[in-house]
PDB file of C-alpha atoms and ligand atoms in Angstrom:
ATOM      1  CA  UNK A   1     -20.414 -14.250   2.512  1.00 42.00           C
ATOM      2  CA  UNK A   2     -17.210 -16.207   2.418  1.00 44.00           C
ATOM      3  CA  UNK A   3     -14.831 -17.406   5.382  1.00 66.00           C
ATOM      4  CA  UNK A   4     -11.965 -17.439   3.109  1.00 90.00           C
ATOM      5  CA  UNK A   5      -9.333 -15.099   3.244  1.00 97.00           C
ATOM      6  CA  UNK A   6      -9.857 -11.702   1.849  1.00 98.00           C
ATOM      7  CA  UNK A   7      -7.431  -8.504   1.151  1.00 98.00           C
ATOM      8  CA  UNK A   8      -8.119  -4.938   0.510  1.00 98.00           C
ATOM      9  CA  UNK A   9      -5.681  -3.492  -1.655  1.00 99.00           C
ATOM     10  CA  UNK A  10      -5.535   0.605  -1.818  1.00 98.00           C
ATOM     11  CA  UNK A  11      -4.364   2.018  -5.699  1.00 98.00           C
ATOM     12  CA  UNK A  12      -5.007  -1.075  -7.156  1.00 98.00           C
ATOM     13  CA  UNK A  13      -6.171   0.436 -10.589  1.00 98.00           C
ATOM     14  CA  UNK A  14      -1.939   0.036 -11.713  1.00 98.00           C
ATOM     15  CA  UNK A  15       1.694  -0.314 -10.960  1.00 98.00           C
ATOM     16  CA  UNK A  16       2.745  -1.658  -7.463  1.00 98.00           C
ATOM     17  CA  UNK A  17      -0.727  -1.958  -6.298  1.00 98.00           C
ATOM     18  CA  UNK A  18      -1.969  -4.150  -9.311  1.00 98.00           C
ATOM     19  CA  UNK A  19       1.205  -6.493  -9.500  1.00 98.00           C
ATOM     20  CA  UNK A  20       0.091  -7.110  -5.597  1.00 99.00           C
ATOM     21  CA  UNK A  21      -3.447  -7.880  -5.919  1.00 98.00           C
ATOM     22  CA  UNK A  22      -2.405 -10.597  -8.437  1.00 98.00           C
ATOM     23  CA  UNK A  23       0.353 -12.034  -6.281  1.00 98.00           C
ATOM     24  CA  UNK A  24      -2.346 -11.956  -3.842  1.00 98.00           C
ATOM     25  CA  UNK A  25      -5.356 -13.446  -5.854  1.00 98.00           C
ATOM     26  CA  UNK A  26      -2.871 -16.024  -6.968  1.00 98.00           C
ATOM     27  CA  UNK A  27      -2.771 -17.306  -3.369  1.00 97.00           C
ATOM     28  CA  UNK A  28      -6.556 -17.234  -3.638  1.00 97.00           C
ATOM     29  CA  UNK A  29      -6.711 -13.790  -1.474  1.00 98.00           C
ATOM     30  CA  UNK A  30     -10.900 -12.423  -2.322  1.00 98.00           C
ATOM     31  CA  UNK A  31     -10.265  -9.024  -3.023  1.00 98.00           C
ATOM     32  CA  UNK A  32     -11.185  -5.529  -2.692  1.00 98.00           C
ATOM     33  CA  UNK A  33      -9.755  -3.533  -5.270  1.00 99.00           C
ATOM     34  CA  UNK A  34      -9.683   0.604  -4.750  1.00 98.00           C
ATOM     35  CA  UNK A  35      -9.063   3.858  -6.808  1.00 98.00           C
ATOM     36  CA  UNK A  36     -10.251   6.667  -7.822  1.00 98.00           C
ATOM     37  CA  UNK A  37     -12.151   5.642 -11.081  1.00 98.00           C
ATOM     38  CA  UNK A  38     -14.731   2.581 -10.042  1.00 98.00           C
ATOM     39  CA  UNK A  39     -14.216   1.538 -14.115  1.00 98.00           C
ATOM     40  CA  UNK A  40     -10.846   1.227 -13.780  1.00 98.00           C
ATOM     41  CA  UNK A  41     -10.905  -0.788 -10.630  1.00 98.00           C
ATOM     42  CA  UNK A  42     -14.143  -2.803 -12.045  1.00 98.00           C
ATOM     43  CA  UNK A  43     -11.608  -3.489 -14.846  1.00 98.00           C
ATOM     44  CA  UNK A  44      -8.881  -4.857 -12.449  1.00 98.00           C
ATOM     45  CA  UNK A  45     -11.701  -6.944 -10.673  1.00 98.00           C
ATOM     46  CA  UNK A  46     -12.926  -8.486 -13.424  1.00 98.00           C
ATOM     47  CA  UNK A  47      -9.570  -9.198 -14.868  1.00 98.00           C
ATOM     48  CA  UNK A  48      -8.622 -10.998 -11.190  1.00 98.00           C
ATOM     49  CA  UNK A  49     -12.134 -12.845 -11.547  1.00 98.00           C
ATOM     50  CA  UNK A  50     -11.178 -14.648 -14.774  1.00 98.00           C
ATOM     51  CA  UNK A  51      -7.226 -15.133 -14.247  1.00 98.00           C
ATOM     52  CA  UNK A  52      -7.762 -16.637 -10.809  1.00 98.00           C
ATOM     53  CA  UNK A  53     -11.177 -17.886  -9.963  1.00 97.00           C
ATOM     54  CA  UNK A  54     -11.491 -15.767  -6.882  1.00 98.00           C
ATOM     55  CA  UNK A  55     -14.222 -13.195  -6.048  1.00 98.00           C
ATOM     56  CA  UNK A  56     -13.196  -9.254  -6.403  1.00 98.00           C
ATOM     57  CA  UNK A  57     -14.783  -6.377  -6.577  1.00 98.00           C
ATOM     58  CA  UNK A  58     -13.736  -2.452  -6.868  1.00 98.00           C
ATOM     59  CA  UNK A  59     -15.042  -0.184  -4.676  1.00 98.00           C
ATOM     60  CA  UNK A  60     -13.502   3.685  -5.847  1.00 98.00           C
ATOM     61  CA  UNK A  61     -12.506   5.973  -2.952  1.00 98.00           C
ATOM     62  CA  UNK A  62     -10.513   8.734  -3.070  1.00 98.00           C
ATOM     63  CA  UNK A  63      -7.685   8.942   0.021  1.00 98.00           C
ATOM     64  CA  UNK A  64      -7.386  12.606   0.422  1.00 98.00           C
ATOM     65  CA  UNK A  65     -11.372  12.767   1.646  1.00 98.00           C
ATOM     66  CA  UNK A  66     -11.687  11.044   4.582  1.00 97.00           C
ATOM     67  CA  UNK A  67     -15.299  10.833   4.082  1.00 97.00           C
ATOM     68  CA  UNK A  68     -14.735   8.270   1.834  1.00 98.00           C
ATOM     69  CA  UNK A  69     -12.579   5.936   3.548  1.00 98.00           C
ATOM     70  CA  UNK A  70     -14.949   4.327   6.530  1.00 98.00           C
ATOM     71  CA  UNK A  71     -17.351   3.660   3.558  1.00 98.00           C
ATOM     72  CA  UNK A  72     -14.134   1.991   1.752  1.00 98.00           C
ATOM     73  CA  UNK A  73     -13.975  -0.584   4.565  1.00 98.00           C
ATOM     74  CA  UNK A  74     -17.720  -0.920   4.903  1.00 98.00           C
ATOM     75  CA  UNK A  75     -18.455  -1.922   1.526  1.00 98.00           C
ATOM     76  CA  UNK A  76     -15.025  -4.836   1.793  1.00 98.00           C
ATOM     77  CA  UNK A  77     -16.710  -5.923   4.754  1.00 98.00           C
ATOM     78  CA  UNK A  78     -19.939  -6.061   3.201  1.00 98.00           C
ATOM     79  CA  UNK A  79     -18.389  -8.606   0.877  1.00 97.00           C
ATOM     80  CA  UNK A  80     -16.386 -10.275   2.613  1.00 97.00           C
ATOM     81  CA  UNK A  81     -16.310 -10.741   7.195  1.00 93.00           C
ATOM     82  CA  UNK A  82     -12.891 -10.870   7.491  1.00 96.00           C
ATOM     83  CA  UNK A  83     -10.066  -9.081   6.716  1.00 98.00           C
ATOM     84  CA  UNK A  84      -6.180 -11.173   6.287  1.00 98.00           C
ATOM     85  CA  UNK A  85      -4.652  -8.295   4.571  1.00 98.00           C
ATOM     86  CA  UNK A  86      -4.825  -4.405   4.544  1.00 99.00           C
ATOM     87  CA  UNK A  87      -2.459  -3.223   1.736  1.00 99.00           C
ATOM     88  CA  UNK A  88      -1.959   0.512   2.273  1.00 99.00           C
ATOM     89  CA  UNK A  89      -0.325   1.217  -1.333  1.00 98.00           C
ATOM     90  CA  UNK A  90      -1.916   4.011  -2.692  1.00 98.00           C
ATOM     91  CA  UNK A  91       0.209   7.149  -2.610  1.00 98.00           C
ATOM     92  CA  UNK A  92       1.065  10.562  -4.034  1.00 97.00           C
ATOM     93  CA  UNK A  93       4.143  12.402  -4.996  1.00 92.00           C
ATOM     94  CA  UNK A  94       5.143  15.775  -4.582  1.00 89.00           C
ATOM     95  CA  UNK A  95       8.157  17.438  -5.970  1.00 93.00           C
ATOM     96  CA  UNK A  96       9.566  21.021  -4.761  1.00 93.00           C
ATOM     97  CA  UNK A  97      11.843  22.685  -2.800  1.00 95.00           C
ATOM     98  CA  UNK A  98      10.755  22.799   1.175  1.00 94.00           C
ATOM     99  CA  UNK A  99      11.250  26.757   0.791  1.00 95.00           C
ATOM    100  CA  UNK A 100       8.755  26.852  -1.792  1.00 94.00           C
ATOM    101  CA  UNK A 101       6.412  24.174   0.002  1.00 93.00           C
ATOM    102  CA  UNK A 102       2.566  25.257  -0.566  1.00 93.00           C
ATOM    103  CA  UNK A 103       0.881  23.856   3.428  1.00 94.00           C
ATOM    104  CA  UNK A 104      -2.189  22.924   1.452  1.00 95.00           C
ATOM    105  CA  UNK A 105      -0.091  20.753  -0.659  1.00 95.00           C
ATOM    106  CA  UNK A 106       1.530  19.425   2.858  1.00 96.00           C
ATOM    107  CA  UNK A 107      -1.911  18.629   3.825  1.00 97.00           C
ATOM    108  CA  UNK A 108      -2.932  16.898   0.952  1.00 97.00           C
ATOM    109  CA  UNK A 109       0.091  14.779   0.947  1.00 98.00           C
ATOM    110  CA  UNK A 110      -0.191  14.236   4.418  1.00 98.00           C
ATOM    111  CA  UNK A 111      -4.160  12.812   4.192  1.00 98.00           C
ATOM    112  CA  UNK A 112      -3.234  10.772   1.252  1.00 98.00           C
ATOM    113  CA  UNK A 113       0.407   9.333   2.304  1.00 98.00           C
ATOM    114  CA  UNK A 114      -0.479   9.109   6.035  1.00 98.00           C
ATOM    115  CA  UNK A 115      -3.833   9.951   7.792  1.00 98.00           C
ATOM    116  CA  UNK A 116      -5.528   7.471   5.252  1.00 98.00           C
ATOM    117  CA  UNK A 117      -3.633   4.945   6.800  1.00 98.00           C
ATOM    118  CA  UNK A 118      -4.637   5.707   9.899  1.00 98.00           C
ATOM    119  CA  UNK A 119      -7.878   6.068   9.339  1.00 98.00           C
ATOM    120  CA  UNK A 120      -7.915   2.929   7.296  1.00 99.00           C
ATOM    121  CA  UNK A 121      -6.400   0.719   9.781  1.00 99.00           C
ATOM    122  CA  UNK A 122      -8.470   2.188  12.385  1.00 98.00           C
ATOM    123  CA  UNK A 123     -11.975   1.465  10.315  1.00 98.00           C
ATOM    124  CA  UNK A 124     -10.534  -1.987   9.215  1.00 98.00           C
ATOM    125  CA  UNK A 125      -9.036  -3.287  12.638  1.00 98.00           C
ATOM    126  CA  UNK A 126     -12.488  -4.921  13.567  1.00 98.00           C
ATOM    127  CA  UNK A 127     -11.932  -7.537  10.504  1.00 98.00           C
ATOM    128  CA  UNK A 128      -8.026  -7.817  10.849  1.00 98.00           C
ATOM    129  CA  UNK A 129      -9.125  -9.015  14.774  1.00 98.00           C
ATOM    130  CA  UNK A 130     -11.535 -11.070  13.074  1.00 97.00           C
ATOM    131  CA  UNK A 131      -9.583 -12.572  10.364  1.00 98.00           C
ATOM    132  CA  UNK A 132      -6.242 -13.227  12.938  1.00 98.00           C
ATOM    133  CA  UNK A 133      -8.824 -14.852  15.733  1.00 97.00           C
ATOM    134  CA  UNK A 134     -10.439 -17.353  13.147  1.00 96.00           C
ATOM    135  CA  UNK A 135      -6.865 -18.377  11.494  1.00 96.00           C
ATOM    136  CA  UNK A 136      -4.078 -17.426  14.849  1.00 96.00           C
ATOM    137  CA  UNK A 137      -1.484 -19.428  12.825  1.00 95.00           C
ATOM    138  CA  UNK A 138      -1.766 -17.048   9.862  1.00 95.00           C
ATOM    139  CA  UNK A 139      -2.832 -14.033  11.331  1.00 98.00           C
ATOM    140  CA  UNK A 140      -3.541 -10.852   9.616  1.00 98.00           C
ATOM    141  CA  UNK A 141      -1.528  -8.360   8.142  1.00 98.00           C
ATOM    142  CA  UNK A 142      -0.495  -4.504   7.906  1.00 98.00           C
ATOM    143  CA  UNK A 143       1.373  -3.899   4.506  1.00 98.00           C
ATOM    144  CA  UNK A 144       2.334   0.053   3.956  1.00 99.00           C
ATOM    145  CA  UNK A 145       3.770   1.227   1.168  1.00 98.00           C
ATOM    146  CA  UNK A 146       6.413   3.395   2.268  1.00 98.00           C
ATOM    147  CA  UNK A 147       9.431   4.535  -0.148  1.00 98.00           C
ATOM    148  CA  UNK A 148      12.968   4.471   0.739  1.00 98.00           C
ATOM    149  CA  UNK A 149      12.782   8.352   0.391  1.00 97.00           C
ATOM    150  CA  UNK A 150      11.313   7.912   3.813  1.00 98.00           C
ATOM    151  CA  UNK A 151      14.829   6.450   5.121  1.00 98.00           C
ATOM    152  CA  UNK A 152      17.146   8.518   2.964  1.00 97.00           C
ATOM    153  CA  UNK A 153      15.495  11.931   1.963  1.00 96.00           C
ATOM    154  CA  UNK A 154      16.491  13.769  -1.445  1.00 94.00           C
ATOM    155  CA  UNK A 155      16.316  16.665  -2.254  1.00 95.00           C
ATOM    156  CA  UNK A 156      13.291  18.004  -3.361  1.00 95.00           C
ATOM    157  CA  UNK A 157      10.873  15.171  -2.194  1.00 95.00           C
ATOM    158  CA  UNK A 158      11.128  16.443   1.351  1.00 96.00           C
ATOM    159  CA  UNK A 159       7.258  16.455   1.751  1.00 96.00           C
ATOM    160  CA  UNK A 160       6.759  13.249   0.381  1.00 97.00           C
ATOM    161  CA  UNK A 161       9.834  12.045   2.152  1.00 98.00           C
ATOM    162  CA  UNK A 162       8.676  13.179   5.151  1.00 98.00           C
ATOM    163  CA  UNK A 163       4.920  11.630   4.695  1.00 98.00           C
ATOM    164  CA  UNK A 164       6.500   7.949   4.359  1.00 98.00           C
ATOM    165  CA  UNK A 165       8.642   8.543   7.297  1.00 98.00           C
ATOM    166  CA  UNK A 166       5.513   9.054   9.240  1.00 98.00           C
ATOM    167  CA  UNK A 167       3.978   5.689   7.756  1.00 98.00           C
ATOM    168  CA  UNK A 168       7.112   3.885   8.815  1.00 98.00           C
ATOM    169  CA  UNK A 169       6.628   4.988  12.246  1.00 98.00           C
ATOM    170  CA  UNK A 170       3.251   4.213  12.131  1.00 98.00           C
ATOM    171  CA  UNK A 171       3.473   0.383  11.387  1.00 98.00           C
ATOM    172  CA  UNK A 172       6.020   0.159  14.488  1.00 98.00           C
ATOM    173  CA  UNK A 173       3.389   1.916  16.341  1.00 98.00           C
ATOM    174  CA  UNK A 174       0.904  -1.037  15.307  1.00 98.00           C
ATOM    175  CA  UNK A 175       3.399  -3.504  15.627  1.00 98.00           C
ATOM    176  CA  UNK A 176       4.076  -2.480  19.385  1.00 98.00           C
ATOM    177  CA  UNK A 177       0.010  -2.230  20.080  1.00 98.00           C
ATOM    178  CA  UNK A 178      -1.015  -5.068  17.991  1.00 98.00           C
ATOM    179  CA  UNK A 179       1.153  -7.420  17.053  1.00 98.00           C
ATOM    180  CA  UNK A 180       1.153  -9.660  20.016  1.00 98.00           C
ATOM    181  CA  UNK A 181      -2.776 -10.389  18.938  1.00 97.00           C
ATOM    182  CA  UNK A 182      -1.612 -11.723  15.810  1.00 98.00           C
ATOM    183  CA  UNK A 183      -1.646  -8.464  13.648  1.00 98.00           C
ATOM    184  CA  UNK A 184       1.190  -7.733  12.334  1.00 98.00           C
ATOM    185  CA  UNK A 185       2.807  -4.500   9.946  1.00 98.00           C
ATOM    186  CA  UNK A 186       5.386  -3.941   7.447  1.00 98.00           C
ATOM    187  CA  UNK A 187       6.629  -1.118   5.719  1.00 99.00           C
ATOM    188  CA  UNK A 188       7.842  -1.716   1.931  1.00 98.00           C
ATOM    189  CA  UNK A 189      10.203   1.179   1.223  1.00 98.00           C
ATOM    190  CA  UNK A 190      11.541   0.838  -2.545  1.00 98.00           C
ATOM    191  CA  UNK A 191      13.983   3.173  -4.665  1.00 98.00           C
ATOM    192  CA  UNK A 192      12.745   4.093  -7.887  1.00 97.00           C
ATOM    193  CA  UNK A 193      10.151   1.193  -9.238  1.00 98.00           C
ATOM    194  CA  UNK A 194       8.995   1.815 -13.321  1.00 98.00           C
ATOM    195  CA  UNK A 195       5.334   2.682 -12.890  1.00 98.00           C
ATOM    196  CA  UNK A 196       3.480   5.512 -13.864  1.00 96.00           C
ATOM    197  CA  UNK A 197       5.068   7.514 -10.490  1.00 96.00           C
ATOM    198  CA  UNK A 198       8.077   7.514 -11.914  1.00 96.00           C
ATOM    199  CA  UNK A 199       7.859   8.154 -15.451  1.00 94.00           C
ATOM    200  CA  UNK A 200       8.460  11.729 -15.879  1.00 93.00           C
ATOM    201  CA  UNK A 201      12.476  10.175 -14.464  1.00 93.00           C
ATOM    202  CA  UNK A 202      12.547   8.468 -17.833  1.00 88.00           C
ATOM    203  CA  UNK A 203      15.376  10.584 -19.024  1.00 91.00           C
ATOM    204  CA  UNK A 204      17.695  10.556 -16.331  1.00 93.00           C
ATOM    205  CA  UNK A 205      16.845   7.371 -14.703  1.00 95.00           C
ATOM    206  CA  UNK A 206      15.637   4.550 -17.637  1.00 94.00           C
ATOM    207  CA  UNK A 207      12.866   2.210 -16.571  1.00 95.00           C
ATOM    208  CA  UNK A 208      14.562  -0.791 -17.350  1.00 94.00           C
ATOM    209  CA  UNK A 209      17.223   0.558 -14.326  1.00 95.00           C
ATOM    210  CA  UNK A 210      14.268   1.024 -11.593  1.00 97.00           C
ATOM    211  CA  UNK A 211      13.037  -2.679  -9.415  1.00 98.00           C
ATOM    212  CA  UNK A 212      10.072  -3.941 -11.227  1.00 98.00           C
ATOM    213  CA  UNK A 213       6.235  -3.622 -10.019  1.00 98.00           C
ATOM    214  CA  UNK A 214       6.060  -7.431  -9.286  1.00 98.00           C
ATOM    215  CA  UNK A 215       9.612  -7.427  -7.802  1.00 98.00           C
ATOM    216  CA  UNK A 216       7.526  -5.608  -4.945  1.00 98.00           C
ATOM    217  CA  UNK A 217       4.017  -7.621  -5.001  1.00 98.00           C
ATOM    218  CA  UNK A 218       6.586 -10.936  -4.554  1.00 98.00           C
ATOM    219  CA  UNK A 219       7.704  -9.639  -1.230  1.00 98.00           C
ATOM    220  CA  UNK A 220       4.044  -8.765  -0.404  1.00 98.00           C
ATOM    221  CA  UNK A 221       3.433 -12.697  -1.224  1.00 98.00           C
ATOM    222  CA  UNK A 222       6.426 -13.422   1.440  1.00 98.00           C
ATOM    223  CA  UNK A 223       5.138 -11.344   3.950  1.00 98.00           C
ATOM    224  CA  UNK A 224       1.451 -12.732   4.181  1.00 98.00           C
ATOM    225  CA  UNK A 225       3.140 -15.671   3.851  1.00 97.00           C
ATOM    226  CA  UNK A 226       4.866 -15.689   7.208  1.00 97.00           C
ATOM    227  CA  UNK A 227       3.696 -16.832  10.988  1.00 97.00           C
ATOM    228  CA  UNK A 228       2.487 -13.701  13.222  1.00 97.00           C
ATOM    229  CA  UNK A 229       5.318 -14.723  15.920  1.00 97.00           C
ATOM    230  CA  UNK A 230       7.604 -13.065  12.973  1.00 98.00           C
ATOM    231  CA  UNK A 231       7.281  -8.944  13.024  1.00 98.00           C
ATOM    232  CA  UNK A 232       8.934  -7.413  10.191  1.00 98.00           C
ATOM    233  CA  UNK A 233       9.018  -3.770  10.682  1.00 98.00           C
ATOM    234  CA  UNK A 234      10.230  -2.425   7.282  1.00 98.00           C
ATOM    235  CA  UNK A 235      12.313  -3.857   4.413  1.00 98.00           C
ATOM    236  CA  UNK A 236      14.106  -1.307   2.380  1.00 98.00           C
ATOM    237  CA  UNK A 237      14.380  -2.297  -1.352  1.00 98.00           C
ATOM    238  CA  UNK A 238      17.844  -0.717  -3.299  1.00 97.00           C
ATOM    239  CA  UNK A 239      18.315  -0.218  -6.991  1.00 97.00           C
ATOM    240  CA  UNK A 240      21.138  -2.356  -8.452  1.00 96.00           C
ATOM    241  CA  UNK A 241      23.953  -0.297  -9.279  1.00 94.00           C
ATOM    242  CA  UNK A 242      23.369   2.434  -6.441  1.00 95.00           C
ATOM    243  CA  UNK A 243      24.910   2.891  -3.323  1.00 90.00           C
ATOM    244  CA  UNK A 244      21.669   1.717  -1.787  1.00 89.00           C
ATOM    245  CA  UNK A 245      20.641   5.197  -0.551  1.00 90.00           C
ATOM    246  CA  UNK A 246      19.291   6.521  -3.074  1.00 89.00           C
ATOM    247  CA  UNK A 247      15.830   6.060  -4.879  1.00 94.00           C
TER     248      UNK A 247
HETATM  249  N1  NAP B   1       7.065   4.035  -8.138  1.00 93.14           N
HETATM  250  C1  NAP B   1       8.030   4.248  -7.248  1.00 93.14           C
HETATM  251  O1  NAP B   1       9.182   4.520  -7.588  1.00 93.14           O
HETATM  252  C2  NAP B   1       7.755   4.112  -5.782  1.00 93.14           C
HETATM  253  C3  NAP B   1       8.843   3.989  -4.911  1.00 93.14           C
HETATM  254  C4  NAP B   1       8.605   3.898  -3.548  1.00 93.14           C
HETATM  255  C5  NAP B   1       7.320   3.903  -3.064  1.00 93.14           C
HETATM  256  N2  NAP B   1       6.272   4.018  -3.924  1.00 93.14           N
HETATM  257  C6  NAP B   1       4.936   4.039  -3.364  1.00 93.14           C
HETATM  258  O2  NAP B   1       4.238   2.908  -3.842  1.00 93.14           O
HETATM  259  C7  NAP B   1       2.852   3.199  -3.908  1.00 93.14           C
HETATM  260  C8  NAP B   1       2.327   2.842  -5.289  1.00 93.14           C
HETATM  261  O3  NAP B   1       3.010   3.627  -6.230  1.00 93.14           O
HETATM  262  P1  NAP B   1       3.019   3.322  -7.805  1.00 93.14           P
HETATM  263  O4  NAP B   1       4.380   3.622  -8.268  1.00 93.14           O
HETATM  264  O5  NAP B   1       2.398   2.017  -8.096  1.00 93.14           O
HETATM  265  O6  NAP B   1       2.086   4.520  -8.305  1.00 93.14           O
HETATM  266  P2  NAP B   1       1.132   4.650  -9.558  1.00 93.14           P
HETATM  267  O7  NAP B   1       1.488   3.701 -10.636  1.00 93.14           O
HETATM  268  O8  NAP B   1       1.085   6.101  -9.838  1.00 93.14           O
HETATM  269  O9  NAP B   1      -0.279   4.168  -8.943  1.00 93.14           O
HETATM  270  C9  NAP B   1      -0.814   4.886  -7.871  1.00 93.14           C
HETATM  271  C10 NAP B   1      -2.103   4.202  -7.454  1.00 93.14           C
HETATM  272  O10 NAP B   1      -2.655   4.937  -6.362  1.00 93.14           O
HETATM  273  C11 NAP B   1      -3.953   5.416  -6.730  1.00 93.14           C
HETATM  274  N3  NAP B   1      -4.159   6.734  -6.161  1.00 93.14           N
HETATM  275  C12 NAP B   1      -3.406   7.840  -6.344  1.00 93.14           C
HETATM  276  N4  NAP B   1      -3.920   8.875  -5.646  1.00 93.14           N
HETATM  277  C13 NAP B   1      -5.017   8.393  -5.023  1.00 93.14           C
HETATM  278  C14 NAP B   1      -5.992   8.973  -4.174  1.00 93.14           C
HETATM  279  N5  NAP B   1      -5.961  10.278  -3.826  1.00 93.14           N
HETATM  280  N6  NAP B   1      -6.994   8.192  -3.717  1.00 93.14           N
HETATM  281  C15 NAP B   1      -7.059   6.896  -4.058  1.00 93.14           C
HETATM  282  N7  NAP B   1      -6.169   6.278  -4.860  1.00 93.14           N
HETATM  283  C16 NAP B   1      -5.172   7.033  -5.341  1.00 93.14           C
HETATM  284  C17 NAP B   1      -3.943   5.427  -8.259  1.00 93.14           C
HETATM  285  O11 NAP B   1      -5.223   5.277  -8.796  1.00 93.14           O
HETATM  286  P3  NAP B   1      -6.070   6.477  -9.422  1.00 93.14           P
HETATM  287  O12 NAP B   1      -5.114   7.512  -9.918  1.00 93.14           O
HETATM  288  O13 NAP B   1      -6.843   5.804 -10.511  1.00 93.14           O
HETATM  289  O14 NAP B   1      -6.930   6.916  -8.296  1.00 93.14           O
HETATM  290  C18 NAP B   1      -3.129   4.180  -8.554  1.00 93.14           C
HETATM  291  O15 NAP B   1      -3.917   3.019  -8.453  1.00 93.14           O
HETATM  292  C19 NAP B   1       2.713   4.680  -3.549  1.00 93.14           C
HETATM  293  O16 NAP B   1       2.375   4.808  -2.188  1.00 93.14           O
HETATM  294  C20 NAP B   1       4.108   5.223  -3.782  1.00 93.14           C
HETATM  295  O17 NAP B   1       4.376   6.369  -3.003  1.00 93.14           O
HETATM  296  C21 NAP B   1       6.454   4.116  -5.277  1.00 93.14           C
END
């Protein structure tokens, strides 16, 4: 067991969620890496392990049973008794008219986009308290992957639009309960970013056009980085080039 500070990081097997956890291990964050696949996140953890001399480990869970998640926490506190950072990155897409929207789809966005966040922070709040009493000028932090989508909906993404809309609201509703013990919440909401998400836009919107993986993880860095007496609700990332409300 270590008193040092410690992050779990949701869909850390790639894009966004693997540029964080190095920003992160980089500031000597311990880590608890999660996906689906345990070898891919092994993988990530070992990688971390060698390029930064902290201790990670993966632990796979899959967001959309919620079975899964209070075990998810367990086995980060297992490692590690507090908790400085809860990065809620993992996420799903959806694409389709709302007139054609499937509810069992809805649901499964739903769990995986939102009610694993709950859930998570709920499970996890114990070691944020912990990990904001035993370091009050850091405190702990909230960071939600949200998508700009959630600010300006498109057509066509209205599910998933309307699941990170929820997890914006959700980190105010954390901020007003919690933040005035020292844990505070952010949601990131980007445009387009080149990951895997986003490939199948290749053709109509290049990579090289979308913000960049790390672009992302670097505000992550900023964000841990700050006092709790500073709440930052949301930042909204543009594309260069758009009119900023669009992904
Ligand atoms: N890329 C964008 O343009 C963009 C823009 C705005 C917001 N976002 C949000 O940013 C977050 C990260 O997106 P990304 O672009 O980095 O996506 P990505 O490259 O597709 O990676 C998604 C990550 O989430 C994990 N994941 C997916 N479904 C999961 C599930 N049911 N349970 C557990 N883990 C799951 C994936 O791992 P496994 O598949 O191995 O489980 C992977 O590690 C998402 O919340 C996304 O909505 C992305």
């Amino acid at each position: 067991m270590t008193l040092s500070r410690s992050a779990l990081i949701t869909g850390a097997s790639r894009g966004i969620g693997a540029s964080i956890a190095d920003v992160l291990a980089a500031r000597g964050y311990h880590l608890t890496v999660s996906a689906r696949t345990q070898s891919d996140v092994d993988r990530v953890a070992a990688r971390l392990e060698d390029s930064y001399g902290i201790s990670a480990h993966g632990v796979a869970a899959d967001l959309s049973q919620p079975s899964e998640l209070d075990q998810l926490v367990a086995a980060h506190a297992a490692r590690f008794p507090r908790m400085d950072a809860l990065v809620l990155n993992a996420g799903m897409g959806s694409l389709g008219s709302i007139e054609k929207l499937d509810s069992e789809r809805v649901q499964q966005i739903f769990q995986v986009n939102f009610g694993s966040a709950v859930q998570l922070f709920q499970a996890s709040l114990p070691y944020l308290r912990a990990a904001a009493d035993l370091s009050p000028g850091s405190g702990a932090r909230v960071i939600a992957l949200a998508s700009i989508l959630g600010v300006y909906p498109q057509p066509k993404l209205g599910a998933y639009a309307a699941s990170k809309a929820a997890l914006r609201s959700l980190v105010e509703s954390i901020n007003l309960e919690h933040s005035e013990s020292g844990i505070g919440a952010t949601a990131v909401c980007p445009a387009y970013v080149a990951t895997d998400m986003t490939a199948w836009l290749k053709d109509t919107v290049h990579p090289e056009a979308m913000i960049r993986p790390d672009d992302i993880a670097h505000l992550v860095g900023a964000l841990v980085a700050l006092s709790p007496r500073a709440v930052v609700n949301e930042i909204v990332v543009s594309r260069a080039g758009t009119d900023g409300r669009i992904a």
